[in-house]
Structures are given as C-alpha cells and as structure tokens.
Amino acid sequence: GAGDKEPAVSSCFAAPSARKRGQQRPREAPPSGREGYRPEKRGREEAAEGGELPALEDAYLSILEGLGENPARQGLLQTPRRAAKAMQFLTKGYQETIEDILNDAIFDEDHNEMVIVKDIDMFSLCEHHLVPFFGKVHIGYLPVKKVVGLSKLKNHTVLFPVQERLTRQIALAITEALKPAGVAVIVEASHMCMVMRGVQKMNSRTVTSTMLGVLREDPKTREEFLTLIKN
C-alpha cells in the first residue's frame, strides 16, 4: 500500500545523497582476459619494424587464452609483446641472404690447404615444435683461390629447419659462395623437443654431416678433416 516502505537500494548504486558523506564507491574488480590486456604503446623503433609485430602479439595473446591463462594479470601484461619481439629476433634469418651474411668477407688467396673452423655456436628453432635446438658446427673446405671469414656463418640462422637439412644448407651455401674443391660440415646439437618432451633424454645429442666434392670422394681427405676437428 501507500504506507509500505520501498526496498533499500544498494549503496554502491544509490545516488550520492543516499550514501553516507565521505563513503566511496567500492572498487570494481579489474577486467580479466583480453578485455584487461593493455599493451604498451609502440616506440619509433618498433613502428619501423613493420606490421608483423601486432599480428604476432595477438597470436601470443590467443595462445595464453587457449592455455586458460589471464593475459591481464600482472605477470603477463607485456608477455605477448615480449614474446612477439623475441620471435622476430629468432626468425631474422628469413630477412637475410647469403650475400648479406658474407658481406664482402670473401678474399682472393692463393691457398690450397684445408681450412677448418670448428666449435661455432649454433642456435635455431625446429620446424616440428618451434622449440630451440643448439650446439656446435664444424666446417672445413679446400679452397680454390678464395677464402671466407667463416665466423660470418655463425650469424646465419636458417629458421624452422630439421638438423639434417640445416647441415646440408650450410655446406651448399659455402659451395655457392666459394666454389671450393670440397666442403665438409658436421653439426652436433641438443634438441629441446627431445630434452623437455618425448623421450626426455637430458644428455642426448644428434650428429649430422654433409660432405661435398673431394671431401666426399677422397677417403684420405675426409679422414684428415675428421682428425683435425677432434684435436
């Protein structure tokens, strides 16, 4: 009836006059998931990197959501951006050519003895799981009036390969650049897809080799290379 009192209204939604003086509106919980994700503004350097960074960032955001994570929580607020920038760096080999890598590092030299560079650090990502594999590369070649600073090759990352193909790609790149009498490449690597998952063998290593030219055809020359990289 007319004398009935209206039900009380929750103070957080009441008009200011209906709340006690000085009483503050309760804080709302921060939004979760994609709504709460606020990436930092891109700097000039990132803006110059092209349009692939936002696409990668969005992809990592989707991965976190797919795992049931909350991208808006403090520890993950910038993770999609950081992961996207890291992937850009790890895949920079896609923007390089053998000419870019050697960069005038080929020299005319009347030297016909074997040249060996061993224990070159190598890092790459396998194409099956997109996780790292890393190890050492040993390279030998018999020059024909041309030599190269092989340290240049450590900067060349052929991304998303399998190790067998990577080994051959290195050998073919040297052959194309130098036209030597022969090339030998050995790669020893540990694969995180074997260490962290699958067989989970912590100390396992995969060894692959490619021999071209006289290093394939002449057993004595090949044996010389194998002996020298062991010493």
Coordinates of N, CA and C in Angstrom, one line a residue:
G1 N 0.8 -1.2 0.0 CA 0.0 0.0 0.0 C 0.9 1.2 0.0
A2 N 0.2 2.4 0.2 CA 0.9 3.7 0.1 C 1.8 3.8 1.2
G3 N 1.5 3.1 2.4 CA 2.4 3.3 3.5 C 3.6 2.3 3.5
D4 N 3.6 1.4 2.6 CA 4.7 0.4 2.5 C 6.0 1.1 2.2
K5 N 7.1 0.7 2.8 CA 8.4 1.3 2.5 C 9.0 0.6 1.3
E6 N 9.7 1.4 0.4 CA 10.4 0.8 -0.7 C 11.6 0.1 -0.2
P7 N 12.0 -1.0 -0.9 CA 13.2 -1.8 -0.5 C 14.4 -0.9 -0.6
A8 N 15.3 -1.2 0.3 CA 16.6 -0.4 0.3 C 17.4 -0.7 -0.9
V9 N 18.1 0.4 -1.4 CA 18.9 0.3 -2.6 C 20.4 0.1 -2.2
S10 N 21.1 -0.8 -2.8 CA 22.5 -1.0 -2.5 C 23.2 0.3 -2.6
S11 N 24.1 0.6 -1.6 CA 24.7 1.9 -1.5 C 25.6 2.2 -2.7
C12 N 26.2 1.1 -3.3 CA 27.1 1.4 -4.4 C 26.4 1.9 -5.7
F13 N 25.1 1.7 -5.8 CA 24.3 2.2 -6.9 C 23.4 3.3 -6.6
A14 N 23.4 3.7 -5.3 CA 22.5 4.8 -4.9 C 23.0 6.1 -5.3
A15 N 22.1 7.1 -5.4 CA 22.5 8.5 -5.7 C 23.5 8.9 -4.6
P16 N 24.3 9.9 -4.9 CA 25.3 10.4 -3.9 C 24.7 10.8 -2.6
S17 N 23.5 11.4 -2.7 CA 22.8 11.9 -1.5 C 22.3 10.7 -0.6
A18 N 22.2 9.5 -1.2 CA 21.7 8.4 -0.5 C 22.8 7.7 0.3
R19 N 24.1 8.0 0.0 CA 25.2 7.4 0.6 C 25.7 8.3 1.7
K20 N 26.3 7.7 2.7 CA 26.9 8.5 3.8 C 28.0 9.4 3.3
R21 N 28.1 10.6 3.9 CA 29.1 11.5 3.4 C 30.5 10.9 3.6
G22 N 31.3 11.0 2.5 CA 32.7 10.5 2.6 C 32.8 9.0 2.2
Q23 N 31.6 8.4 2.0 CA 31.7 7.0 1.7 C 32.0 6.8 0.2
Q24 N 33.0 6.0 -0.1 CA 33.5 5.9 -1.5 C 32.8 4.7 -2.1
R25 N 32.7 4.8 -3.4 CA 32.1 3.7 -4.2 C 33.1 2.5 -4.2
P26 N 32.6 1.3 -4.0 CA 33.5 0.1 -4.0 C 34.2 0.0 -5.3
R27 N 35.5 -0.4 -5.2 CA 36.3 -0.7 -6.5 C 35.8 -1.9 -7.2
E28 N 35.7 -1.8 -8.5 CA 35.3 -2.9 -9.3 C 36.5 -3.8 -9.6
A29 N 36.3 -5.1 -9.7 CA 37.5 -6.0 -10.0 C 38.0 -5.7 -11.4
P30 N 39.3 -5.7 -11.5 CA 39.9 -5.4 -12.8 C 39.4 -6.4 -13.9
P31 N 39.2 -5.9 -15.1 CA 38.8 -6.9 -16.1 C 39.8 -8.0 -16.4
S32 N 39.3 -9.1 -16.7 CA 40.2 -10.2 -17.0 C 40.2 -10.6 -18.5
G33 N 41.2 -11.4 -18.9 CA 41.2 -11.9 -20.2 C 41.6 -10.8 -21.2
R34 N 41.2 -10.9 -22.4 CA 41.6 -10.0 -23.5 C 41.1 -8.5 -23.2
E35 N 40.0 -8.4 -22.5 CA 39.5 -7.0 -22.2 C 40.4 -6.3 -21.3
G36 N 41.1 -7.0 -20.4 CA 42.0 -6.3 -19.5 C 43.4 -6.2 -20.0
Y37 N 43.7 -6.7 -21.1 CA 45.1 -6.6 -21.7 C 45.3 -5.3 -22.3
R38 N 46.3 -4.6 -21.8 CA 46.6 -3.2 -22.3 C 48.0 -3.1 -22.7
P39 N 48.4 -3.4 -24.0 CA 49.8 -3.4 -24.4 C 50.3 -2.0 -24.3
E40 N 51.6 -1.9 -24.1 CA 52.2 -0.6 -24.0 C 52.3 0.0 -25.4
K41 N 52.4 1.3 -25.5 CA 52.5 2.0 -26.8 C 53.8 1.6 -27.5
R42 N 53.7 1.5 -28.8 CA 54.8 1.1 -29.6 C 55.7 2.3 -29.8
G43 N 57.0 2.1 -29.6 CA 58.0 3.2 -29.9 C 58.3 3.3 -31.3
R44 N 59.2 4.3 -31.6 CA 59.5 4.6 -33.0 C 60.2 3.4 -33.7
E45 N 61.1 2.8 -32.9 CA 61.9 1.6 -33.4 C 60.9 0.5 -33.8
E46 N 60.0 0.2 -32.9 CA 59.0 -0.9 -33.2 C 58.1 -0.5 -34.3
A47 N 57.7 0.7 -34.4 CA 56.8 1.1 -35.5 C 57.5 1.0 -36.9
A48 N 58.8 1.1 -36.9 CA 59.6 0.9 -38.1 C 59.8 -0.5 -38.5
E49 N 59.5 -1.4 -37.6 CA 59.7 -2.9 -37.9 C 58.6 -3.5 -38.8
G50 N 57.6 -2.7 -39.1 CA 56.5 -3.2 -39.9 C 55.3 -3.7 -39.2
G51 N 54.4 -4.3 -39.9 CA 53.1 -4.6 -39.4 C 53.0 -6.0 -38.8
E52 N 54.1 -6.8 -38.8 CA 54.1 -8.1 -38.3 C 54.0 -8.2 -36.8
L53 N 54.5 -7.2 -36.1 CA 54.6 -7.3 -34.6 C 53.2 -7.4 -34.0
P54 N 52.2 -6.5 -34.4 CA 50.9 -6.6 -33.8 C 50.2 -8.0 -34.1
A55 N 50.5 -8.5 -35.3 CA 49.9 -9.8 -35.6 C 50.5 -10.9 -34.7
L56 N 51.8 -10.9 -34.5 CA 52.4 -11.9 -33.6 C 52.0 -11.7 -32.2
E57 N 51.9 -10.4 -31.8 CA 51.4 -10.2 -30.4 C 50.0 -10.7 -30.2
D58 N 49.1 -10.5 -31.1 CA 47.8 -11.0 -31.0 C 47.8 -12.6 -31.0
A59 N 48.7 -13.2 -31.7 CA 48.7 -14.6 -31.7 C 49.2 -15.2 -30.4
Y60 N 50.2 -14.5 -29.7 CA 50.6 -15.0 -28.4 C 49.5 -14.7 -27.4
L61 N 48.7 -13.7 -27.5 CA 47.6 -13.4 -26.7 C 46.6 -14.5 -26.7
S62 N 46.3 -15.0 -28.0 CA 45.4 -16.1 -28.1 C 46.0 -17.4 -27.5
I63 N 47.3 -17.6 -27.6 CA 47.9 -18.8 -27.0 C 47.7 -18.8 -25.5
L64 N 47.9 -17.7 -24.9 CA 47.7 -17.6 -23.4 C 46.3 -17.9 -23.1
E65 N 45.4 -17.3 -23.8 CA 43.9 -17.6 -23.6 C 43.6 -19.0 -23.8
G66 N 44.2 -19.6 -24.8 CA 43.9 -21.0 -25.1 C 44.5 -22.0 -24.0
L67 N 45.5 -21.5 -23.3 CA 46.0 -22.3 -22.2 C 45.2 -22.0 -20.9
G68 N 44.2 -21.2 -20.9 CA 43.4 -20.9 -19.7 C 44.0 -19.8 -18.9
E69 N 45.0 -19.1 -19.4 CA 45.7 -18.0 -18.6 C 44.9 -16.7 -18.7
N70 N 45.2 -15.8 -17.8 CA 44.6 -14.5 -17.9 C 45.7 -13.5 -18.3
P71 N 45.6 -13.0 -19.5 CA 46.7 -12.1 -20.0 C 46.7 -10.8 -19.3
A72 N 45.6 -10.5 -18.5 CA 45.5 -9.2 -17.8 C 46.2 -9.2 -16.5
R73 N 46.6 -10.4 -16.0 CA 47.3 -10.4 -14.7 C 48.7 -9.8 -14.8
Q74 N 49.2 -9.4 -13.7 CA 50.4 -8.5 -13.7 C 51.5 -9.2 -14.4
G75 N 51.8 -10.4 -14.1 CA 53.0 -11.1 -14.7 C 52.9 -11.3 -16.1
L76 N 51.7 -11.2 -16.8 CA 51.6 -11.5 -18.2 C 51.2 -10.2 -19.0
L77 N 51.2 -9.1 -18.4 CA 50.7 -7.9 -19.0 C 51.4 -7.6 -20.3
Q78 N 52.7 -7.8 -20.3 CA 53.5 -7.4 -21.5 C 54.1 -8.7 -22.2
T79 N 53.7 -9.9 -21.7 CA 54.3 -11.1 -22.3 C 54.0 -11.3 -23.8
P80 N 52.8 -11.0 -24.3 CA 52.6 -11.2 -25.7 C 53.5 -10.3 -26.6
R81 N 53.7 -9.0 -26.1 CA 54.6 -8.1 -26.8 C 56.0 -8.6 -26.7
R82 N 56.5 -9.0 -25.6 CA 57.9 -9.5 -25.4 C 58.1 -10.8 -26.3
A83 N 57.1 -11.7 -26.2 CA 57.3 -12.9 -27.0 C 57.3 -12.6 -28.5
A84 N 56.5 -11.7 -28.9 CA 56.4 -11.3 -30.4 C 57.8 -10.8 -30.8
K85 N 58.4 -9.9 -30.0 CA 59.7 -9.3 -30.3 C 60.8 -10.3 -30.3
A86 N 60.7 -11.3 -29.3 CA 61.7 -12.4 -29.3 C 61.6 -13.2 -30.5
M87 N 60.4 -13.6 -31.0 CA 60.2 -14.4 -32.2 C 60.7 -13.6 -33.4
Q88 N 60.5 -12.3 -33.5 CA 61.1 -11.5 -34.6 C 62.6 -11.7 -34.6
F89 N 63.2 -11.6 -33.5 CA 64.7 -11.7 -33.4 C 65.1 -13.1 -33.8
L90 N 64.4 -14.1 -33.3 CA 64.8 -15.5 -33.5 C 64.6 -15.9 -35.0
T91 N 63.8 -15.2 -35.7 CA 63.5 -15.6 -37.1 C 64.0 -14.6 -38.1
K92 N 65.0 -13.8 -37.7 CA 65.5 -12.7 -38.5 C 66.3 -13.3 -39.7
G93 N 66.6 -14.6 -39.7 CA 67.2 -15.3 -40.8 C 66.4 -15.3 -42.1
Y94 N 65.1 -15.1 -41.9 CA 64.2 -15.0 -43.1 C 64.4 -13.8 -43.9
Q95 N 65.0 -12.8 -43.3 CA 65.2 -11.5 -44.0 C 66.7 -11.4 -44.5
E96 N 67.4 -12.5 -44.4 CA 68.8 -12.4 -44.8 C 69.1 -13.3 -46.0
T97 N 70.1 -13.0 -46.7 CA 70.6 -13.8 -47.8 C 72.0 -14.1 -47.6
I98 N 72.6 -15.1 -48.3 CA 74.0 -15.5 -48.2 C 74.9 -14.3 -48.5
E99 N 74.4 -13.4 -49.5 CA 75.2 -12.2 -49.8 C 75.2 -11.3 -48.6
D100 N 74.1 -11.1 -48.0 CA 74.1 -10.2 -46.8 C 75.0 -10.7 -45.7
I101 N 75.0 -12.0 -45.5 CA 75.8 -12.6 -44.4 C 77.3 -12.5 -44.7
L102 N 77.7 -12.8 -45.9 CA 79.2 -12.8 -46.2 C 79.7 -11.4 -46.2
N103 N 78.8 -10.5 -46.8 CA 79.1 -9.0 -46.7 C 80.6 -8.7 -47.1
D104 N 81.0 -9.0 -48.2 CA 82.4 -8.7 -48.7 C 83.4 -9.4 -47.9
A105 N 83.1 -10.6 -47.3 CA 84.1 -11.3 -46.5 C 84.8 -12.4 -47.3
I106 N 84.6 -12.4 -48.6 CA 85.3 -13.4 -49.5 C 86.6 -12.7 -50.0
F107 N 87.7 -13.4 -49.9 CA 89.0 -12.8 -50.3 C 89.7 -13.7 -51.2
D108 N 90.4 -13.1 -52.2 CA 91.3 -13.9 -53.1 C 92.5 -14.3 -52.3
E109 N 92.9 -15.5 -52.4 CA 94.0 -16.0 -51.6 C 94.5 -17.3 -52.3
D110 N 95.8 -17.3 -52.6 CA 96.4 -18.5 -53.2 C 96.8 -19.5 -52.1
H111 N 95.7 -20.1 -51.6 CA 95.9 -21.1 -50.5 C 95.1 -22.4 -50.9
N112 N 95.8 -23.5 -50.9 CA 95.2 -24.7 -51.3 C 95.2 -25.8 -50.3
E113 N 95.4 -25.5 -49.0 CA 95.3 -26.4 -47.9 C 94.0 -26.3 -47.2
M114 N 93.6 -27.3 -46.5 CA 92.3 -27.3 -45.9 C 92.2 -26.2 -44.8
V115 N 91.0 -25.6 -44.9 CA 90.6 -24.5 -43.9 C 89.5 -25.1 -43.0
I116 N 89.7 -25.0 -41.7 CA 88.7 -25.6 -40.8 C 88.4 -24.5 -39.7
V117 N 87.1 -24.4 -39.5 CA 86.6 -23.6 -38.3 C 85.7 -24.5 -37.5
K118 N 86.0 -24.8 -36.3 CA 85.2 -25.7 -35.5 C 84.7 -25.0 -34.3
D119 N 83.7 -25.7 -33.7 CA 83.1 -25.2 -32.4 C 82.4 -23.9 -32.6
I120 N 81.7 -23.7 -33.8 CA 80.9 -22.5 -34.0 C 79.6 -22.7 -33.3
D121 N 79.2 -21.8 -32.4 CA 78.0 -21.9 -31.7 C 76.8 -21.7 -32.7
M122 N 75.8 -22.6 -32.5 CA 74.7 -22.6 -33.4 C 73.4 -22.6 -32.6
F123 N 72.4 -21.8 -33.0 CA 71.1 -21.8 -32.3 C 70.0 -21.7 -33.5
S124 N 69.0 -22.5 -33.3 CA 67.9 -22.5 -34.3 C 66.6 -23.0 -33.7
L125 N 65.6 -23.0 -34.4 CA 64.3 -23.5 -34.0 C 63.8 -24.6 -34.9
C126 N 63.4 -25.7 -34.3 CA 63.0 -26.8 -35.2 C 61.6 -26.5 -35.8
E127 N 61.4 -27.0 -37.0 CA 60.1 -26.8 -37.6 C 59.0 -27.6 -37.1
H128 N 59.3 -28.6 -36.3 CA 58.2 -29.5 -35.8 C 57.5 -28.9 -34.6
H129 N 58.2 -28.4 -33.7 CA 57.6 -27.9 -32.4 C 57.9 -26.4 -32.2
L130 N 58.7 -25.8 -33.0 CA 59.1 -24.4 -32.8 C 59.8 -24.2 -31.5
V131 N 60.6 -25.2 -31.1 CA 61.4 -25.0 -29.8 C 62.9 -25.1 -30.2
P132 N 63.8 -24.6 -29.4 CA 65.2 -24.4 -29.8 C 65.9 -25.8 -29.9
F133 N 66.9 -25.8 -30.8 CA 67.9 -26.8 -30.7 C 69.2 -26.0 -30.9
F134 N 70.3 -26.5 -30.3 CA 71.5 -25.7 -30.2 C 72.7 -26.6 -30.1
G135 N 73.9 -26.1 -30.5 CA 75.1 -26.9 -30.4 C 76.2 -26.3 -31.1
K136 N 77.0 -27.2 -31.7 CA 78.3 -26.7 -32.4 C 78.3 -27.1 -33.9
V137 N 78.9 -26.3 -34.7 CA 79.1 -26.6 -36.1 C 80.5 -26.6 -36.4
H138 N 81.0 -27.6 -37.1 CA 82.4 -27.7 -37.6 C 82.4 -27.7 -39.1
I139 N 83.2 -26.8 -39.7 CA 83.2 -26.6 -41.1 C 84.6 -26.7 -41.6
G140 N 84.8 -27.4 -42.7 CA 86.1 -27.5 -43.4 C 85.9 -27.4 -44.9
Y141 N 86.9 -26.8 -45.6 CA 86.8 -26.7 -47.0 C 88.2 -26.6 -47.6
L142 N 88.3 -27.1 -48.9 CA 89.5 -27.0 -49.6 C 89.4 -25.8 -50.6
P143 N 90.0 -24.7 -50.4 CA 89.8 -23.5 -51.2 C 90.4 -23.6 -52.6
V144 N 89.8 -22.9 -53.5 CA 90.4 -22.8 -54.9 C 90.5 -21.3 -55.1
K145 N 91.5 -20.7 -54.6 CA 91.9 -19.3 -54.7 C 90.9 -18.3 -54.1
K146 N 90.0 -18.8 -53.2 CA 89.1 -17.9 -52.5 C 88.9 -18.5 -51.1
V147 N 89.0 -17.6 -50.1 CA 88.7 -17.9 -48.7 C 87.6 -17.0 -48.1
V148 N 87.0 -17.4 -47.0 CA 86.0 -16.6 -46.4 C 86.2 -16.5 -44.9
G149 N 85.8 -15.4 -44.3 CA 85.7 -15.4 -42.8 C 84.6 -16.2 -42.3
L150 N 84.8 -17.4 -42.0 CA 83.7 -18.3 -41.6 C 82.9 -17.9 -40.4
S151 N 83.5 -17.0 -39.6 CA 82.7 -16.5 -38.4 C 81.4 -15.9 -38.9
K152 N 81.4 -15.4 -40.1 CA 80.2 -14.8 -40.7 C 79.0 -15.8 -40.6
L153 N 79.4 -17.1 -40.8 CA 78.3 -18.1 -40.9 C 77.6 -18.3 -39.6
K154 N 78.2 -17.9 -38.5 CA 77.5 -18.1 -37.2 C 76.4 -17.2 -37.1
N155 N 76.3 -16.1 -37.9 CA 75.2 -15.2 -37.8 C 74.1 -15.6 -38.7
H156 N 74.3 -16.6 -39.5 CA 73.2 -17.1 -40.4 C 72.4 -18.1 -39.7
T157 N 71.1 -17.8 -39.5 CA 70.2 -18.8 -38.9 C 69.2 -19.2 -39.9
V158 N 69.1 -20.4 -40.3 CA 68.1 -20.9 -41.2 C 67.0 -21.4 -40.4
L159 N 65.9 -20.7 -40.4 CA 64.9 -20.9 -39.4 C 63.9 -22.0 -39.8
F160 N 63.4 -22.7 -38.7 CA 62.4 -23.8 -38.9 C 62.9 -24.9 -39.8
P161 N 64.2 -25.3 -39.6 CA 64.7 -26.5 -40.3 C 64.6 -27.7 -39.5
V162 N 64.9 -28.8 -40.1 CA 65.4 -30.0 -39.4 C 66.9 -30.0 -39.5
Q163 N 67.5 -30.6 -38.5 CA 69.0 -30.5 -38.4 C 69.7 -31.1 -39.7
E164 N 69.2 -32.2 -40.2 CA 69.8 -32.7 -41.4 C 69.8 -31.7 -42.6
R165 N 68.7 -31.0 -42.8 CA 68.6 -30.1 -43.9 C 69.5 -28.9 -43.6
L166 N 69.5 -28.4 -42.3 CA 70.4 -27.3 -42.0 C 71.8 -27.6 -42.3
T167 N 72.3 -28.8 -42.0 CA 73.7 -29.2 -42.2 C 74.0 -29.1 -43.7
R168 N 73.1 -29.6 -44.5 CA 73.3 -29.5 -46.0 C 73.2 -28.1 -46.5
Q169 N 72.3 -27.3 -46.0 CA 72.2 -25.9 -46.4 C 73.4 -25.1 -46.1
I170 N 74.1 -25.4 -45.0 CA 75.3 -24.7 -44.7 C 76.4 -25.1 -45.7
A171 N 76.5 -26.4 -46.0 CA 77.5 -26.8 -47.0 C 77.3 -26.3 -48.4
L172 N 76.0 -26.2 -48.8 CA 75.7 -25.7 -50.1 C 75.9 -24.2 -50.2
A173 N 75.7 -23.5 -49.1 CA 75.9 -22.0 -49.1 C 77.4 -21.7 -49.3
I174 N 78.3 -22.5 -48.6 CA 79.7 -22.3 -48.8 C 80.2 -22.7 -50.2
T175 N 79.6 -23.8 -50.7 CA 79.9 -24.2 -52.1 C 79.5 -23.1 -53.1
E176 N 78.4 -22.5 -52.9 CA 77.9 -21.5 -53.8 C 78.7 -20.2 -53.7
A177 N 79.2 -19.9 -52.5 CA 79.9 -18.6 -52.4 C 81.4 -18.7 -52.8
L178 N 82.0 -19.9 -52.5 CA 83.5 -20.0 -52.7 C 83.9 -20.9 -53.9
K179 N 83.0 -21.8 -54.4 CA 83.4 -22.7 -55.4 C 84.6 -23.5 -55.0
P180 N 84.7 -24.1 -53.8 CA 85.9 -24.8 -53.4 C 86.0 -26.2 -54.0
A181 N 87.1 -26.9 -53.7 CA 87.2 -28.2 -54.2 C 86.4 -29.2 -53.4
G182 N 86.1 -28.9 -52.2 CA 85.3 -29.7 -51.3 C 84.9 -29.0 -50.1
V183 N 83.8 -29.5 -49.5 CA 83.3 -28.9 -48.2 C 82.8 -30.0 -47.3
A184 N 83.0 -29.8 -46.0 CA 82.5 -30.8 -45.0 C 81.9 -30.0 -43.9
V185 N 80.7 -30.4 -43.5 CA 80.0 -29.7 -42.4 C 79.5 -30.8 -41.4
I186 N 79.8 -30.6 -40.1 CA 79.3 -31.5 -39.1 C 78.5 -30.6 -38.1
V187 N 77.3 -31.0 -37.7 CA 76.5 -30.3 -36.7 C 76.2 -31.3 -35.6
E188 N 76.6 -30.9 -34.4 CA 76.2 -31.6 -33.1 C 75.3 -30.7 -32.3
A189 N 74.1 -31.2 -32.0 CA 73.1 -30.4 -31.4 C 72.2 -31.1 -30.4
S190 N 71.8 -30.4 -29.4 CA 70.8 -30.9 -28.4 C 69.4 -30.3 -28.8
H191 N 68.4 -31.1 -28.8 CA 67.1 -30.6 -29.2 C 66.2 -30.6 -28.0
M192 N 65.6 -29.4 -27.7 CA 64.7 -29.2 -26.6 C 63.4 -30.1 -26.7
C193 N 63.1 -30.4 -28.0 CA 61.9 -31.3 -28.2 C 62.2 -32.7 -27.7
M194 N 63.4 -33.1 -27.6 CA 63.8 -34.4 -27.0 C 64.1 -34.3 -25.5
V195 N 64.6 -33.1 -25.1 CA 65.0 -33.0 -23.7 C 63.8 -32.7 -22.8
M196 N 62.9 -31.8 -23.3 CA 61.8 -31.4 -22.5 C 60.5 -32.2 -22.7
R197 N 60.4 -32.9 -23.8 CA 59.2 -33.7 -24.0 C 59.7 -35.0 -24.7
G198 N 58.7 -35.8 -25.1 CA 59.1 -37.0 -25.8 C 59.9 -38.0 -25.0
V199 N 61.1 -38.3 -25.5 CA 62.0 -39.2 -24.8 C 62.6 -38.7 -23.5
Q200 N 62.7 -37.3 -23.4 CA 63.2 -36.6 -22.3 C 64.6 -37.1 -21.9
K201 N 65.5 -37.2 -22.8 CA 66.9 -37.6 -22.6 C 67.7 -36.3 -22.5
M202 N 68.2 -36.1 -21.3 CA 68.8 -34.8 -21.0 C 70.2 -34.6 -21.7
N203 N 70.9 -35.7 -21.9 CA 72.2 -35.6 -22.5 C 72.3 -36.1 -23.9
S204 N 71.2 -36.3 -24.5 CA 71.2 -36.8 -25.9 C 71.6 -35.7 -26.9
R205 N 72.4 -36.1 -27.9 CA 72.8 -35.2 -28.9 C 72.6 -35.8 -30.3
T206 N 72.3 -35.0 -31.3 CA 72.1 -35.5 -32.6 C 73.3 -35.0 -33.5
V207 N 73.9 -35.9 -34.2 CA 75.1 -35.5 -35.0 C 74.7 -35.8 -36.5
T208 N 74.9 -34.8 -37.3 CA 74.7 -34.9 -38.8 C 75.9 -34.4 -39.5
S209 N 76.0 -34.8 -40.7 CA 77.2 -34.4 -41.6 C 76.8 -34.3 -43.0
T210 N 77.5 -33.4 -43.7 CA 77.4 -33.3 -45.2 C 78.8 -33.2 -45.7
M211 N 79.1 -34.0 -46.7 CA 80.4 -34.0 -47.4 C 80.2 -33.7 -48.9
L212 N 80.9 -32.8 -49.4 CA 80.7 -32.5 -50.9 C 82.1 -32.4 -51.5
G213 N 82.1 -32.7 -52.8 CA 83.4 -32.6 -53.6 C 84.4 -33.7 -53.1
V214 N 85.7 -33.2 -53.1 CA 86.8 -34.2 -52.7 C 86.6 -34.7 -51.3
L215 N 86.0 -34.0 -50.4 CA 85.8 -34.4 -49.0 C 84.8 -35.6 -49.0
R216 N 84.0 -35.7 -50.0 CA 83.1 -36.9 -50.1 C 83.8 -38.0 -50.9
E217 N 84.5 -37.6 -51.9 CA 85.1 -38.7 -52.8 C 86.4 -39.3 -52.4
D218 N 87.2 -38.5 -51.6 CA 88.5 -39.0 -51.3 C 88.6 -39.3 -49.8
P219 N 88.7 -40.6 -49.4 CA 88.7 -41.0 -48.0 C 89.8 -40.4 -47.2
K220 N 91.0 -40.2 -47.8 CA 92.1 -39.6 -47.0 C 91.8 -38.2 -46.7
T221 N 91.3 -37.4 -47.6 CA 90.9 -36.0 -47.3 C 89.9 -35.9 -46.2
R222 N 88.9 -36.8 -46.4 CA 87.8 -36.8 -45.4 C 88.4 -37.2 -44.0
E223 N 89.3 -38.1 -43.9 CA 89.9 -38.6 -42.7 C 90.7 -37.4 -42.1
E224 N 91.4 -36.7 -42.9 CA 92.1 -35.5 -42.4 C 91.2 -34.5 -41.7
F225 N 90.1 -34.2 -42.3 CA 89.1 -33.3 -41.7 C 88.6 -33.8 -40.4
L226 N 88.2 -35.1 -40.3 CA 87.7 -35.7 -39.1 C 88.7 -35.7 -38.0
T227 N 90.0 -35.9 -38.4 CA 91.1 -35.9 -37.4 C 91.3 -34.5 -36.8
L228 N 91.3 -33.6 -37.7 CA 91.6 -32.2 -37.3 C 90.5 -31.6 -36.4
I229 N 89.3 -32.0 -36.6 CA 88.2 -31.4 -35.7 C 88.2 -32.0 -34.3
K230 N 88.8 -33.2 -34.2 CA 88.9 -33.9 -32.9 C 90.0 -33.3 -32.1
N231 N 91.1 -32.8 -32.7 CA 92.2 -32.3 -32.0 C 92.0 -30.9 -31.5

